Short mmCIF file of C-alpha atoms in Angstrom, two decimals:
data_model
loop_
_atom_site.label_atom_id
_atom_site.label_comp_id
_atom_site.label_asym_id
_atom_site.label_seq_id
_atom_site.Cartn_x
_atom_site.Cartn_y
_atom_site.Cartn_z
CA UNK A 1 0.00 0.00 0.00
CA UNK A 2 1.67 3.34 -1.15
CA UNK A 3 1.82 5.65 1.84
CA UNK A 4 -0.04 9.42 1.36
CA UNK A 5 3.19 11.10 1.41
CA UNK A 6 5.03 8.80 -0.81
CA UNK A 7 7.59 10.92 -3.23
CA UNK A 8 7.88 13.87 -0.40
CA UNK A 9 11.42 13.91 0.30
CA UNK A 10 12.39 15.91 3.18
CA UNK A 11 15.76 17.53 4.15
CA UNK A 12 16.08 17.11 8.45
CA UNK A 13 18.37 19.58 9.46
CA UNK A 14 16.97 19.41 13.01
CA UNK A 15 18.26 18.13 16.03
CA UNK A 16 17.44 17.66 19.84
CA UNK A 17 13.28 17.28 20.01
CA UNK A 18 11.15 19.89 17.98
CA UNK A 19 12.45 19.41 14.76
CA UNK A 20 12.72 15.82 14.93
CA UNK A 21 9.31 15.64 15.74
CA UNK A 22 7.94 17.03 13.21
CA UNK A 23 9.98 15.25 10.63
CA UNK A 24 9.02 11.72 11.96
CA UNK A 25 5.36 12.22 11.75
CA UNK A 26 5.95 13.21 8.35
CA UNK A 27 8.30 10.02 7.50
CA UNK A 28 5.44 7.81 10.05
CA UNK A 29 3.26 9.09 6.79
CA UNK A 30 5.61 7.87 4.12
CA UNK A 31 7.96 11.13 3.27
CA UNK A 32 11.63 10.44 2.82
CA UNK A 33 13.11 12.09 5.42
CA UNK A 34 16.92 12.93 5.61
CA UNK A 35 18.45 13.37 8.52
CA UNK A 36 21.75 15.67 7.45
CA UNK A 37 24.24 14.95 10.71
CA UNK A 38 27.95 15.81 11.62
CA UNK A 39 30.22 13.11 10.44
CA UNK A 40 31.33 11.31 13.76
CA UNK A 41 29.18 13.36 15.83
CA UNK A 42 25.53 13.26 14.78
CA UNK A 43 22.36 14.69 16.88
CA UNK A 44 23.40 15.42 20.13
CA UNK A 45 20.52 12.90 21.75
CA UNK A 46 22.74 9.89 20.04
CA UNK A 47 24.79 9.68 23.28
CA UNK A 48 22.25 12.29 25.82
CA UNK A 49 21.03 9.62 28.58
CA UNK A 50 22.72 6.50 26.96
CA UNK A 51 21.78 3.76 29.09
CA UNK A 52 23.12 1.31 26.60
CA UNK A 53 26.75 1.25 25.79
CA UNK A 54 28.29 2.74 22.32
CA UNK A 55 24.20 2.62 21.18
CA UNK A 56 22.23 5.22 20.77
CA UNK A 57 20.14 7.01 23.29
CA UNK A 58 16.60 6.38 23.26
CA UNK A 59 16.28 9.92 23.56
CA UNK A 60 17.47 9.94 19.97
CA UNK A 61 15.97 6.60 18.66
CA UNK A 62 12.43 7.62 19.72
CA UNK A 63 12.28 10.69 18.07
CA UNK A 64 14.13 9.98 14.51
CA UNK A 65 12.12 6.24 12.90
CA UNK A 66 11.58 5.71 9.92
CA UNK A 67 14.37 8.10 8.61
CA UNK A 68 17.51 8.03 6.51
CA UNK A 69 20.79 9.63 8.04
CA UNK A 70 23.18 11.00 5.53
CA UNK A 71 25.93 12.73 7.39
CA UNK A 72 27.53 15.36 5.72
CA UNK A 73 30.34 18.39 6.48
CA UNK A 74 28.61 21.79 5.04
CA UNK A 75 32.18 23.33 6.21
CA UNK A 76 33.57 21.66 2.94
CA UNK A 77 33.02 22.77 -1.11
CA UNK A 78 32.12 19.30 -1.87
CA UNK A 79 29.74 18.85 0.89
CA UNK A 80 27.86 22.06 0.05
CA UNK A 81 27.97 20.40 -3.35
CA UNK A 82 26.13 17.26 -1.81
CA UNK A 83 23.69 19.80 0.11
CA UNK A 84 23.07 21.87 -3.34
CA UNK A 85 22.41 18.81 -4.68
CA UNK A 86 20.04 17.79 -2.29
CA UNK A 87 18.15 21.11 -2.36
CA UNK A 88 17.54 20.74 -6.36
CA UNK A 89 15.91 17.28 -5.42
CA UNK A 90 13.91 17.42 -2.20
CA UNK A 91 10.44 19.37 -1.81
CA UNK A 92 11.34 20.19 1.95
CA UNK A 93 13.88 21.71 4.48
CA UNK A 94 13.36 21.47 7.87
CA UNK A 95 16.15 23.02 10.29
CA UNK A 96 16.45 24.52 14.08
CA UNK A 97 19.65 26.37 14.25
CA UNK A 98 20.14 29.66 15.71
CA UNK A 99 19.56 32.66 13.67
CA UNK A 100 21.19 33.12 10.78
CA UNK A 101 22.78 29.60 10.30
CA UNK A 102 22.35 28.93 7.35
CA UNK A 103 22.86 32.14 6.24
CA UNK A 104 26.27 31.45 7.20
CA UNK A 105 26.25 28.53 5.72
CA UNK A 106 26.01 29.50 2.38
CA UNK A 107 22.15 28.90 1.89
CA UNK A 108 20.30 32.05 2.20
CA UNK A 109 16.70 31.92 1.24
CA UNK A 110 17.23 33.56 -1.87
CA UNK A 111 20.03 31.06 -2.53
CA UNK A 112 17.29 28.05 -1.76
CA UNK A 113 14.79 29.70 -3.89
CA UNK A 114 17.01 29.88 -7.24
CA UNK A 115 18.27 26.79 -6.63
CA UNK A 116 14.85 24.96 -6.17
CA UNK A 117 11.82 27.80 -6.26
CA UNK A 118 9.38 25.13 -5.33
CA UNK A 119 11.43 24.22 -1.74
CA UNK A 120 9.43 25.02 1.28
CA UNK A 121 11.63 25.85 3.58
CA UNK A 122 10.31 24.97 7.84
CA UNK A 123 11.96 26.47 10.63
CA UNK A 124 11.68 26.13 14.09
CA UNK A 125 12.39 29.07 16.62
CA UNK A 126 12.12 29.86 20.15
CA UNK A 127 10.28 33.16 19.95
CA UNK A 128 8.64 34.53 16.35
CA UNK A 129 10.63 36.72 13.85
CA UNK A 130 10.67 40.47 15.55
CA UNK A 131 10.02 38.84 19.03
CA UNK A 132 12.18 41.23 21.46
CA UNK A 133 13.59 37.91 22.81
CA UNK A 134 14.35 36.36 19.21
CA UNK A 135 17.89 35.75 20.21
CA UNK A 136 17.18 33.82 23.03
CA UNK A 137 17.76 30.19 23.47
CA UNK A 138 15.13 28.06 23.92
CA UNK A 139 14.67 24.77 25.37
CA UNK A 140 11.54 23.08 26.63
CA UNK A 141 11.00 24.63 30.00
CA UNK A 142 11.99 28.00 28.92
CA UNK A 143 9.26 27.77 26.34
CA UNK A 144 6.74 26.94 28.68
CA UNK A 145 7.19 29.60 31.00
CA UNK A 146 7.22 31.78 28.05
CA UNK A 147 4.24 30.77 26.73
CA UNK A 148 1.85 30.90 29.85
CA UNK A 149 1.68 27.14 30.83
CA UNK A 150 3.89 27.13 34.02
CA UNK A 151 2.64 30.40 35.53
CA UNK A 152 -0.77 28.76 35.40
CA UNK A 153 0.65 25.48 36.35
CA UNK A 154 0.81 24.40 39.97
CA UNK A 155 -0.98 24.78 43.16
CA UNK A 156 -2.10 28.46 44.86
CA UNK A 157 0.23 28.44 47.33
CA UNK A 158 3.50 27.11 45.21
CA UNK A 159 5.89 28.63 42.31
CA UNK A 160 4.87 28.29 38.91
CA UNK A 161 5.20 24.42 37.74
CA UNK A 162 6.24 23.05 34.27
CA UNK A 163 4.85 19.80 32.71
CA UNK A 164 6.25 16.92 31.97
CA UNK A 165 4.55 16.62 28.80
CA UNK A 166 6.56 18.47 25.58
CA UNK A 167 4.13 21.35 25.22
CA UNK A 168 7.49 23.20 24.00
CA UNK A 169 9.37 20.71 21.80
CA UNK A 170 6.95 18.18 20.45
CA UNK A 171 4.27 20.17 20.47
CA UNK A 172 6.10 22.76 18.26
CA UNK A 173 7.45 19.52 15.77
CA UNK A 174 3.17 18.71 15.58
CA UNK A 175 2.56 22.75 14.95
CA UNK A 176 4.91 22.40 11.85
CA UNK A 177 3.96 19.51 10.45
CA UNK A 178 0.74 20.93 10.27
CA UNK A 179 2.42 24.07 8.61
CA UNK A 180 4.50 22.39 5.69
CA UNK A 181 1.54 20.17 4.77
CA UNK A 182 -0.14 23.48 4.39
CA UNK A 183 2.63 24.79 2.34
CA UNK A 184 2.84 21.56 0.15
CA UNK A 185 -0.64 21.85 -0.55
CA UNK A 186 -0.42 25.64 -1.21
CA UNK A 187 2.57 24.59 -3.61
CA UNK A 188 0.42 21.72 -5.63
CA UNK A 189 -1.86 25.05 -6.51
CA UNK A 190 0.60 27.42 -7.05
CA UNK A 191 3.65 25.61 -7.42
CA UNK A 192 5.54 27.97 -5.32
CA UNK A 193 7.61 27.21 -2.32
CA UNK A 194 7.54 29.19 1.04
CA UNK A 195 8.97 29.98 4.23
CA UNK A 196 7.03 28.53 7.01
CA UNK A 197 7.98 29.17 11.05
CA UNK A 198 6.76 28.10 14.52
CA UNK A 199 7.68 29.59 17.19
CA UNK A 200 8.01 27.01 20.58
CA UNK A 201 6.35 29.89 22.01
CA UNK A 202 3.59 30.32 20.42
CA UNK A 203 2.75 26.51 20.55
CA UNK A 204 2.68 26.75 23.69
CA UNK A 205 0.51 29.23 24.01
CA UNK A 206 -1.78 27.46 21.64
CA UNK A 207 -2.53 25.27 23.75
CA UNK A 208 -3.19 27.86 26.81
CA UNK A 209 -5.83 29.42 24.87
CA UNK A 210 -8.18 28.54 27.51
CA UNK A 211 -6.00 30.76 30.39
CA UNK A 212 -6.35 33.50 27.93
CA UNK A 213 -9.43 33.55 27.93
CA UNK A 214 -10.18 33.21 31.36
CA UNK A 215 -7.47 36.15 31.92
CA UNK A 216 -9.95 38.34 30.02
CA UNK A 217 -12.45 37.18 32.15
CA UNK A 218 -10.88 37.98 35.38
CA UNK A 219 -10.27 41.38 33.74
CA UNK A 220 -14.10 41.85 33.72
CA UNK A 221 -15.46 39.81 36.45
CA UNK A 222 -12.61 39.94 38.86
CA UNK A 223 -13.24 36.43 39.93
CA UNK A 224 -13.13 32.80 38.05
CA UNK A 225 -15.90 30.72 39.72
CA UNK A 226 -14.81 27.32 38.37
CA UNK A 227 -11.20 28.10 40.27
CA UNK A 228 -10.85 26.74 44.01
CA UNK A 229 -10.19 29.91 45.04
CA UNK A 230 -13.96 30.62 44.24
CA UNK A 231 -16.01 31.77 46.48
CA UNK A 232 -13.69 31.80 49.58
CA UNK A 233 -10.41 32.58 47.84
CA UNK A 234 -9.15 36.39 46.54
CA UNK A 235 -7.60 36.64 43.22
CA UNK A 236 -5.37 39.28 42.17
CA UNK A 237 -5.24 40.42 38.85
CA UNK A 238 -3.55 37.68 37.26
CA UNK A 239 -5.45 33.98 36.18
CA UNK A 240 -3.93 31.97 39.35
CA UNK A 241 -2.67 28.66 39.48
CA UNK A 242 -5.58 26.27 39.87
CA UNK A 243 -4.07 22.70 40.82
CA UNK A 244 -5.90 20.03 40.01
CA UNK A 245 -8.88 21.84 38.68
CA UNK A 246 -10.80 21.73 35.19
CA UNK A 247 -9.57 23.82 33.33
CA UNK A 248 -12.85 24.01 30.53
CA UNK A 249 -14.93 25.26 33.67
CA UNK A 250 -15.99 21.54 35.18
CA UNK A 251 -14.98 21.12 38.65
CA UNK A 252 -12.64 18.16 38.54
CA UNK A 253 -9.81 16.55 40.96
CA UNK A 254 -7.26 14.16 41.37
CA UNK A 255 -8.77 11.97 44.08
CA UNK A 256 -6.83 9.16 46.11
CA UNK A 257 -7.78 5.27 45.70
CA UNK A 258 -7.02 2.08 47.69
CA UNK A 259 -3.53 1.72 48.22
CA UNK A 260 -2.36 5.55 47.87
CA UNK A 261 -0.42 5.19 51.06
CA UNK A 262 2.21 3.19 48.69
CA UNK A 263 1.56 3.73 45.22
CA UNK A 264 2.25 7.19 44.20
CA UNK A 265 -0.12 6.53 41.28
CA UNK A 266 -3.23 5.15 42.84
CA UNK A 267 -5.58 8.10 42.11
CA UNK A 268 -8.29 8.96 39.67
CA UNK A 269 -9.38 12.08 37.70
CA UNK A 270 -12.77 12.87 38.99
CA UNK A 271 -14.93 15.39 37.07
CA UNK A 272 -18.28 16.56 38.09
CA UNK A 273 -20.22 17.84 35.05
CA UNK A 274 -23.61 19.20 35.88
CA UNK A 275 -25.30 17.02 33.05
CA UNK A 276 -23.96 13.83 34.78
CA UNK A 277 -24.73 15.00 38.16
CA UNK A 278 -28.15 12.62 38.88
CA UNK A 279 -25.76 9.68 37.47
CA UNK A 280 -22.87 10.35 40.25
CA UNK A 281 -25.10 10.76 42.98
CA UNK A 282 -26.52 7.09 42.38
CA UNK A 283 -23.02 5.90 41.72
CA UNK A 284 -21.98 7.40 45.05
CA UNK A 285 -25.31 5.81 46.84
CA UNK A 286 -26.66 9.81 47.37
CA UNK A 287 -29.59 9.79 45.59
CA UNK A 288 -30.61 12.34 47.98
CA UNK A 289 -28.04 14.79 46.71
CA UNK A 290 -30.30 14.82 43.03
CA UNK A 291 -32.97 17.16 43.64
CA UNK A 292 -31.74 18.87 46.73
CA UNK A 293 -30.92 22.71 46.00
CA UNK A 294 -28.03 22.85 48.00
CA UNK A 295 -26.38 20.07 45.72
CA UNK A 296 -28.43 20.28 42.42
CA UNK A 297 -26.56 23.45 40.81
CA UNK A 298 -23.01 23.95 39.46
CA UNK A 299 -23.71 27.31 41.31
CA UNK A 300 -25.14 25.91 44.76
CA UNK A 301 -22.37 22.97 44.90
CA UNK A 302 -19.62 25.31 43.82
CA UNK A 303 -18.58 26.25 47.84
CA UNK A 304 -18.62 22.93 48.95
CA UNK A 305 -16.86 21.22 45.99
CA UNK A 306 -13.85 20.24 48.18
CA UNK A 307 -16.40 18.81 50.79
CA UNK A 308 -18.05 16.74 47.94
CA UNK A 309 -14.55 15.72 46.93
CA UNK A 310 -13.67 14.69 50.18
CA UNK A 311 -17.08 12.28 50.34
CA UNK A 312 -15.90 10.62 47.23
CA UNK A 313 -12.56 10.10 48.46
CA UNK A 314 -14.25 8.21 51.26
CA UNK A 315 -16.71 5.88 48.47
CA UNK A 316 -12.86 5.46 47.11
CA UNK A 317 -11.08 4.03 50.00
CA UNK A 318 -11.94 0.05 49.78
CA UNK A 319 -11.92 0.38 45.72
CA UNK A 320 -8.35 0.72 43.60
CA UNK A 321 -8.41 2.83 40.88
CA UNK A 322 -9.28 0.49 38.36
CA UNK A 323 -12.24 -0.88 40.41
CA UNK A 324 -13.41 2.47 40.94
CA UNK A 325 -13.31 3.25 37.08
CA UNK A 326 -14.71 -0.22 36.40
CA UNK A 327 -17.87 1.07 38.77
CA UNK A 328 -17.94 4.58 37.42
CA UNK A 329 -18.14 4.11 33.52
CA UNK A 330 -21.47 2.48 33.92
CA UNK A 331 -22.73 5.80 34.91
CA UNK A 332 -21.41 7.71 32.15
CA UNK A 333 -19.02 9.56 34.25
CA UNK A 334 -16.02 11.55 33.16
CA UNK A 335 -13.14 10.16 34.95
CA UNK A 336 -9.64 8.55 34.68
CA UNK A 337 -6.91 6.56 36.75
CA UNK A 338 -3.71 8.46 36.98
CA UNK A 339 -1.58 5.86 34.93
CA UNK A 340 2.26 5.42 35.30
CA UNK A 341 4.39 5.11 32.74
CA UNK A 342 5.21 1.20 33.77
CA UNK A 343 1.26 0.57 33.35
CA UNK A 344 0.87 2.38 29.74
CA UNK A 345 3.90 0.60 28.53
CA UNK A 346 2.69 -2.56 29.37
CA UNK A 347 -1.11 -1.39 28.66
CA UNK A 348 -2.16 -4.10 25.90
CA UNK A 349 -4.80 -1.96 24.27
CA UNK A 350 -1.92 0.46 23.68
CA UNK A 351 -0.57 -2.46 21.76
CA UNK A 352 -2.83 -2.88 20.17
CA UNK A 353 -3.71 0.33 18.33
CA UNK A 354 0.11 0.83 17.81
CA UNK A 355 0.19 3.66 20.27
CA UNK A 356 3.03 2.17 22.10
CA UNK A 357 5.15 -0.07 19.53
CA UNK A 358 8.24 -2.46 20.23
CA UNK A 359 11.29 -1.79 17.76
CA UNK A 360 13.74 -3.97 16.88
CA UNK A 361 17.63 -1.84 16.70
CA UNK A 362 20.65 -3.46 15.37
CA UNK A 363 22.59 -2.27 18.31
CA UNK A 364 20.04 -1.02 21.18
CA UNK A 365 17.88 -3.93 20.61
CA UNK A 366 14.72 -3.76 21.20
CA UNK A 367 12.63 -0.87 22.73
CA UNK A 368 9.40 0.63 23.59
CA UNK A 369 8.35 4.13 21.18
CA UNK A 370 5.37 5.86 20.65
CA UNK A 371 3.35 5.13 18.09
CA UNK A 372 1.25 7.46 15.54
CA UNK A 373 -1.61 9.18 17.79
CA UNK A 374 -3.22 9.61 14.15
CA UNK A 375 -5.53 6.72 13.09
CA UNK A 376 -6.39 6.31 9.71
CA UNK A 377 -9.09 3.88 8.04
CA UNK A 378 -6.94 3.53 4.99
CA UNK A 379 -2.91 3.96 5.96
CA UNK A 380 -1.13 1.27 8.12
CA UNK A 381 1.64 3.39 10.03
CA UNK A 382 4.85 1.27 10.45
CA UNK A 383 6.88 1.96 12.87
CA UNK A 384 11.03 1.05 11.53
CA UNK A 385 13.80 1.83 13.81
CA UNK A 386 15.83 5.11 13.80
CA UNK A 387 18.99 5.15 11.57
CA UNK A 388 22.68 4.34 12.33
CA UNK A 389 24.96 7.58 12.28
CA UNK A 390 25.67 7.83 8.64
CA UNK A 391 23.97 4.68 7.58
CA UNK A 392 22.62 5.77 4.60
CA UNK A 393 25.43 8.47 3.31
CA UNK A 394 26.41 6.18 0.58
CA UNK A 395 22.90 5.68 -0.70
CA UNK A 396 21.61 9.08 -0.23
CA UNK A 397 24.78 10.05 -2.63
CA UNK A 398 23.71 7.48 -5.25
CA UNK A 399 20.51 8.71 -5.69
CA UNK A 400 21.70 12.05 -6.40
CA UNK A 401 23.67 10.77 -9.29
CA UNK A 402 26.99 10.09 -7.62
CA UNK A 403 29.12 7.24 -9.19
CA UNK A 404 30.83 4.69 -6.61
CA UNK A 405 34.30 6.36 -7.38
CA UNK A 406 33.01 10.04 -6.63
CA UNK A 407 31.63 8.48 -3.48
CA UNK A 408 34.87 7.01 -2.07
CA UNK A 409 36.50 10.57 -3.28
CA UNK A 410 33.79 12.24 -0.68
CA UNK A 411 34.58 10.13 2.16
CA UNK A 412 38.15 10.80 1.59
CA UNK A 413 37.67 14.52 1.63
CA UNK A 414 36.03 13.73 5.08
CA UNK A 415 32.86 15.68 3.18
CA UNK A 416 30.69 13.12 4.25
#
């Protein structure tokens, strides 16, 4: 079956997480990506967190699949011969260096363009072009404190938190993708490449859109009555940090199961939503609670939430978390257990829909990735194992043209 980006071919000029992100969901999809590295060096998640011996890190293998690596010296003539080369060929360039890179390198835009005008050229930056902090480096944390998360992250009474989830790298590799398969349709109508740009801040504070809003709120109400500090609380001027609540306005907590006392994990995610109120009061055994006003608003239950909380803590205590959920789904009830990482890698349904896939590497062996979180009726994602430093220089090079004797002269000018 022919994959639906099949003939794509993609030059990877990224490194670390946001870049290489985005380029394997576009090689998950069937693009030929090409991961340009430093001869003898590579990405510099090869070797970060190496738990296996002269293999590569998992940091790097579970971020790079289903990609070629071609390493190659841009320093050289003939290696910004290979690169020219390349360009002429390939419909996209992806890259995270600093400003002005590649620039330096040689490759202006304008350069790219007259070379290849259809090349659509994907960049990923800490802050956008003009930004007054454009020329500040960026890693994952930064760009979540830049973008909103952390201050909003956190309990009341505690410093602004950061996630553990990549709402700055990843996140930003996703935002792209979605950006050059814009361009490349853009380019099937006009035939014209572009530049296209992310910014890790601006991803993240894509996906803070809700605390935006509810800062404009605050503005005009100067109070947020789905927050815990509602009604009791003060606010100050700023959208506070709100825990554990919901943040799309339905009270919700992280509430402890059987066996807390040990397991760091053994919670659920409760949420009361006011449609599924009647249901939750029979699940709980407090049918009572149903048509009595103090219980049967968002409004009237709103200063006793914790109190509520606390009851359903106590229907918890003789249930684990899975019982509980077990219980709870009948009802139609919005909740979760708190999963570990052990317990989603070894989740079989997470098998099973090739969320969570087992790779086979010539030298790491085999290892847990994630899987595409895309599901298609039509396209089978395969999941193949990231690329050797430099393992496919020499076929890269024959595919742009290069006879087995110009070859051998590149590797002896240490080009490639």
């Amino acid at each position: 079956m022919s994959k639906p980006l099949e003939g794509i071919k993609i030059i990877d000029f990224t490194h670390v997480q946001a870049g290489p992100a985005c380029t394997q969901l576009l090689a998950w999809f069937g693009a030929d990506v090409i991961k340009v590295e430093r001869p003898g060096a590579g990405d510099v998640t090869r070797s970060q967190l190496r738990h296996v011996k002269d293999a590569d890190a998992l940091y790097f293998t579970m971020l790079n699949s289903n990609k070629r690596s071609l390493t190659l010296d841009t320093k050289t003539a003939q290696g910004k011969e290979v690169l020219t080369k390349l360009i002429k060929e390939s419909d996209v360039m992806v890259e995270n260096f600093g400003p002005g890179a590649l620039d330096r390198m040689g490759f202006t835009w304008e350069h790219i363009q007259s070379l290849n005008p259809g090349m659509i050229l994907a960049s990923v930056k800490g802050f956008s072009e003009g930004h007054a902090y454009e020329d500040l480096k960026v890693y994952e944390n930064v760009a979540q404190c830049a973008g909103g998360a952390a201050s909003t992250t956190g309990f009341w009474d505690g410093p602004p938190t950061v996630s553990a989830a990549a709402l700055g790298d990843s996140n930003t590799g996703m935002h792209l993708a979605i950006g050059i398969l814009t361009a490349l349709h853009q380019k099937v109508k006009t035939g014209k490449g572009q530049k296209v740009a992310v910014s890790m801040q601006d991803s993240v504070l894509n996906l803070c859109r809700v605390k935006l809003r509810d800062q404009q709120r605050l503005d005009a109400l100067g109070y947020l009555e789905e927050y815990p500090q509602y009604p009791h609380g003060e606010f100050s001027d700023v959208v506070p940090r709100g825990g554990n609540a919901g943040g799309g306005g339905q009270p919700g907590w992280v509430l402890k199961c059987k066996g807390w006392e040990t397991d760091p994990n053994a919670y659920i995610y409760f949420t009361i939503q006011g449609h599924a109120w009647a249901p939750i009061c029979k699940a709980l055994g407090k049918p009572e609670w149903i048509d009595d006003a103090a219980y049967n608003t968002a409004e009237a239950r709103q200063d006793k939430i914790f109190d509520i909380f606390a009851f359903i803590e106590t229907w918890l205590a003789d249930k684990t978390k899975f019982e509980a959920i077990d219980i709870l789904r009948k009802f139609d009830i919005p909740c979760a257990p708190v999963l570990s990482m052990k317990e989603i890698a070894n989740d079989p349904s997470l098998r099973k829909s090739g969320t969570v896939v087992e790779v086979d590497h010539p030298k790491l062996g085999k290892y847990l990735t994630v899987g595409s979180p895309i599901k298609f009726s039509d396209v089978e994602v395969e999941i193949t194992a990231s690329p050797l430093l430099g393992q496919h220089t020499n076929e890269v090079l024959a595919d742009l043209g290069y006879s087995q004797e110009e070859i051998v002269a590149l590797h002896d000018a240490k080009a490639v």
